PDB file of C-alpha atoms in Angstrom:
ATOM      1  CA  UNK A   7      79.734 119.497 152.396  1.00  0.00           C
ATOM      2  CA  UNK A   8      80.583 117.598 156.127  1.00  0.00           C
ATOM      3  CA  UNK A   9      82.316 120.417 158.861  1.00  0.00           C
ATOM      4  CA  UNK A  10      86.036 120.747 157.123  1.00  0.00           C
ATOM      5  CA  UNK A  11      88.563 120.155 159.817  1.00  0.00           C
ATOM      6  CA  UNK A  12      92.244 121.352 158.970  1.00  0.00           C
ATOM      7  CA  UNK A  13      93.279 118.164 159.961  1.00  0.00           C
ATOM      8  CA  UNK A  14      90.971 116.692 157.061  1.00  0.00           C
ATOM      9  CA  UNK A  15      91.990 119.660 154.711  1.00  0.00           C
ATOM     10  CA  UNK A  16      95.494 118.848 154.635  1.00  0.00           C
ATOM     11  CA  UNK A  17      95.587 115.678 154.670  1.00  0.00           C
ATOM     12  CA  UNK A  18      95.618 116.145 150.897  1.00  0.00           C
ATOM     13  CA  UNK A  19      98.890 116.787 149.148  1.00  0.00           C
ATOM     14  CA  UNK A  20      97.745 119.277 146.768  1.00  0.00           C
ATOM     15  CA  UNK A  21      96.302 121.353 149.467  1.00  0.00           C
ATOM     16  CA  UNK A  22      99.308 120.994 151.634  1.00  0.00           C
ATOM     17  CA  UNK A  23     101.345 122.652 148.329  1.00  0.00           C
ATOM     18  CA  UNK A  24      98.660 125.494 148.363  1.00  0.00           C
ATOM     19  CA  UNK A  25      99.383 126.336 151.616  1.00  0.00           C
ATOM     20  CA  UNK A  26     103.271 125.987 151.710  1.00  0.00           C
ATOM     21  CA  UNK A  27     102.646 128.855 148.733  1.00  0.00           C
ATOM     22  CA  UNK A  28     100.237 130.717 150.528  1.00  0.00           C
ATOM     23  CA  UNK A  29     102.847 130.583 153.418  1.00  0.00           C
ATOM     24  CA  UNK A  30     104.953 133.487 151.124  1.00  0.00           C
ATOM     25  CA  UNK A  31     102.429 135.525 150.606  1.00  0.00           C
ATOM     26  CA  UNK A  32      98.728 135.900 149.259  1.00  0.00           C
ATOM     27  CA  UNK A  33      98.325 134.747 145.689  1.00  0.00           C
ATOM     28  CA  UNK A  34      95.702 135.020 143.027  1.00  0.00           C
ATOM     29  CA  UNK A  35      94.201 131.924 141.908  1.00  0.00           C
ATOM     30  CA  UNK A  36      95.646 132.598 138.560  1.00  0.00           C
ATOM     31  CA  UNK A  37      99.190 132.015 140.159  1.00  0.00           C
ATOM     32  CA  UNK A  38      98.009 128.914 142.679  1.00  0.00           C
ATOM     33  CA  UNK A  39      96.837 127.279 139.824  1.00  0.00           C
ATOM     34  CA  UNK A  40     100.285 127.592 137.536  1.00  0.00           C
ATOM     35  CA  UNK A  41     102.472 127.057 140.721  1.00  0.00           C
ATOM     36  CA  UNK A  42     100.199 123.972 141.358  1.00  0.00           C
ATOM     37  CA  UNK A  43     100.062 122.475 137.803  1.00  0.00           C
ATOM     38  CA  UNK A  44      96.585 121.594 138.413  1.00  0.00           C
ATOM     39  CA  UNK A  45      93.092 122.530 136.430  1.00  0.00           C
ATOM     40  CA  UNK A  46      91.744 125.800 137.404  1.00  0.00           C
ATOM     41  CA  UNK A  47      88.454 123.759 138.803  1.00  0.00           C
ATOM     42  CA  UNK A  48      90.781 121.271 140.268  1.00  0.00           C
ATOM     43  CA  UNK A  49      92.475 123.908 142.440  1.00  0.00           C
ATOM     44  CA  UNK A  50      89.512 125.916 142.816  1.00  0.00           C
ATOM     45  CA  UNK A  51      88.112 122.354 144.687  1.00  0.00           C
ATOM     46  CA  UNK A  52      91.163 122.742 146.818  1.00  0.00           C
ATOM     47  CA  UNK A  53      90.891 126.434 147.694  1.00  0.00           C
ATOM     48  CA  UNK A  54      87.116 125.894 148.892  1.00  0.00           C
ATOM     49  CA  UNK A  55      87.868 123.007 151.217  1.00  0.00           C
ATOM     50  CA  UNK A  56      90.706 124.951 152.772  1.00  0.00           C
ATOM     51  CA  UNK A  57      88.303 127.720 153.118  1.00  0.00           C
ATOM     52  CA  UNK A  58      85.982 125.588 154.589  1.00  0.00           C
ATOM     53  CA  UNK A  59      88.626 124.611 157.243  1.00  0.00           C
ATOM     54  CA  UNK A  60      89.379 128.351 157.869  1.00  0.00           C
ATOM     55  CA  UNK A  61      93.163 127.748 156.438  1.00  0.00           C
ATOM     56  CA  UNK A  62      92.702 130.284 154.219  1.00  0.00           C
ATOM     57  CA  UNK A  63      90.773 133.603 153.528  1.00  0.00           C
ATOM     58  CA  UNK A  64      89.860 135.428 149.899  1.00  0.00           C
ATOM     59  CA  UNK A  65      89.439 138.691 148.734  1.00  0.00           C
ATOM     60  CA  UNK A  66      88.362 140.365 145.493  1.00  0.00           C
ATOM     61  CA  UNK A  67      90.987 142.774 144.111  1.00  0.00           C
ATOM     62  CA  UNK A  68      89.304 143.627 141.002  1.00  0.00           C
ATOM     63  CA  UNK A  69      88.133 140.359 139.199  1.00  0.00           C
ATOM     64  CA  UNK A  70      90.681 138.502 140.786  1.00  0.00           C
ATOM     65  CA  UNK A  71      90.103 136.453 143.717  1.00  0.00           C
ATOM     66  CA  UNK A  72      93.423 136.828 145.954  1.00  0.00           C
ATOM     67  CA  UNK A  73      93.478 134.149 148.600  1.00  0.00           C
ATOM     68  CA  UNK A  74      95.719 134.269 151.963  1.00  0.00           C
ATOM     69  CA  UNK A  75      96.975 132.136 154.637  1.00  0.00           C
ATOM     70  CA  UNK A  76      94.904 132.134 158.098  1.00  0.00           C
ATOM     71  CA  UNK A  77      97.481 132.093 160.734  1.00  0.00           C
ATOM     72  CA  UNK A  78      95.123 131.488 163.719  1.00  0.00           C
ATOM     73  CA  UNK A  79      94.047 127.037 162.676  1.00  0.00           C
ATOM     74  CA  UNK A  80      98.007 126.641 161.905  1.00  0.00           C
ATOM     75  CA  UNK A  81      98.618 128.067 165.587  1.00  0.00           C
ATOM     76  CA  UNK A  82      95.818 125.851 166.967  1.00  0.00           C
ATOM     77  CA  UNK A  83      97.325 122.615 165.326  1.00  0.00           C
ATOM     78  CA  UNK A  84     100.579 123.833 166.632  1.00  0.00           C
ATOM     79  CA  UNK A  85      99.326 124.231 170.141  1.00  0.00           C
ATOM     80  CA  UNK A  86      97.869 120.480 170.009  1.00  0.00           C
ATOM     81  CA  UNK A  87     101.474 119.049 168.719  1.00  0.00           C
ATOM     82  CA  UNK A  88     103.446 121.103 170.958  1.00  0.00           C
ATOM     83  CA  UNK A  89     103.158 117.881 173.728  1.00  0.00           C
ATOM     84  CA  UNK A  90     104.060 115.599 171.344  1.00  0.00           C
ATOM     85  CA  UNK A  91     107.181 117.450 169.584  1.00  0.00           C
ATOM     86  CA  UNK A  92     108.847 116.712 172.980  1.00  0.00           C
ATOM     87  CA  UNK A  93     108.445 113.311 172.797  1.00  0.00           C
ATOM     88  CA  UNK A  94     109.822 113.217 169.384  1.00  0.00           C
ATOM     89  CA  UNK A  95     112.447 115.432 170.467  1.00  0.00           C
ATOM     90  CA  UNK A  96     113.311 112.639 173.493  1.00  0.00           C
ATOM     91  CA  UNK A  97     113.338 109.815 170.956  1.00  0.00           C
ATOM     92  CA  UNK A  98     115.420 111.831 168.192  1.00  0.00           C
ATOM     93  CA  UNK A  99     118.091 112.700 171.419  1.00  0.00           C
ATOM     94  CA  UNK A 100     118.321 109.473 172.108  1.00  0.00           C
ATOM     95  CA  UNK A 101     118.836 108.022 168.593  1.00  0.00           C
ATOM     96  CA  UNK A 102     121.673 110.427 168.291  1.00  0.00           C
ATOM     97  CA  UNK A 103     123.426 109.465 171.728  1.00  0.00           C
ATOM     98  CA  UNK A 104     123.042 106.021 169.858  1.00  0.00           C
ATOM     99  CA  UNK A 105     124.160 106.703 166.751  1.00  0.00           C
ATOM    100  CA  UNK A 106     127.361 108.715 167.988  1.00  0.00           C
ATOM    101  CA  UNK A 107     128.282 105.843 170.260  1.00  0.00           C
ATOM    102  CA  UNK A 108     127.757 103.157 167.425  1.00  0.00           C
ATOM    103  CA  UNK A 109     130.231 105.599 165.110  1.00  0.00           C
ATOM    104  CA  UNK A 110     132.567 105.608 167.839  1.00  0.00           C
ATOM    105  CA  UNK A 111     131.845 109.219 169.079  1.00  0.00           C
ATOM    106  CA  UNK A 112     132.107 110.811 172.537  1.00  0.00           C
ATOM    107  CA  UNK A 113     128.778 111.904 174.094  1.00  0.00           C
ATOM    108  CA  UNK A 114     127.293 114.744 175.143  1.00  0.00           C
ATOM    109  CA  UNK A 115     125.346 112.515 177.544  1.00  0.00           C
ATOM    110  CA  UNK A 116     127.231 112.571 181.212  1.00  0.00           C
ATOM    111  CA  UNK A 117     125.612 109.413 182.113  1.00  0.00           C
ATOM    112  CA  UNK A 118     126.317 107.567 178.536  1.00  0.00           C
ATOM    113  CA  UNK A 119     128.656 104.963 178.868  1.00  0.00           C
ATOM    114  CA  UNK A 120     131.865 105.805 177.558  1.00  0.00           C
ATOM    115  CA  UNK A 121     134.111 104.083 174.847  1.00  0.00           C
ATOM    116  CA  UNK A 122     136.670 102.998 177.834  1.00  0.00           C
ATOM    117  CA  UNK A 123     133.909 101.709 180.169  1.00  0.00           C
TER     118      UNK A 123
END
């Protein structure tokens, strides 16, 4: 199999739900696979390419295989976005200033114009 990047990894829906479980806490695949709804090879697909991304690490805890969130590639992805949330967070402030004045509603904004301008 190619180099998994998380990017690549969860890009896929189903492995997006794996994590968002794994998120609470380590599961067996036993549980993945019922809180999934998917095939035990189906989600067993999805567990390897996550592994292969490093999203995830497994243990053995008897014969079950117990698998666990990896902190460290969220952090990294976070650390890429973090430029871009501001942006977002520009455009969403400015929407709202918008949206207010549209409804009629004083801004917060010292520099919007105001309803008796």
């Amino acid at each position: 199999m190619p180099d998994v990047t998380p990017w690549t990894a969860l890009a896929d829906p189903h492995r997006r739900a794996i994590v968002a479980l794994l998120r609470e806490r380590p599961r067996p695949v036993g549980e993945i696979v019922a809180a999934c709804g998917l095939s035990q090879p189906s989600t067993s697909k999805h567990l390897r390419v996550l592994r292969d991304a490093a999203l995830v690490r497994v243990s053995q805890d008897a014969q079950r295989r117990v698998y666990a969130l990896d902190p460290a590639p969220i952090a990294a992805l976070d650390a890429w976005l973090a430029p871009y949330r501001t942006l977002w967070n520009d455009s969403l402030d400015t929407l709202g200033r918008r949206l207010d004045q549209a409804a009629g509603e004083p801004s917060d904004d010292p520099e919007a114009p105001s309803a008796k301008d």
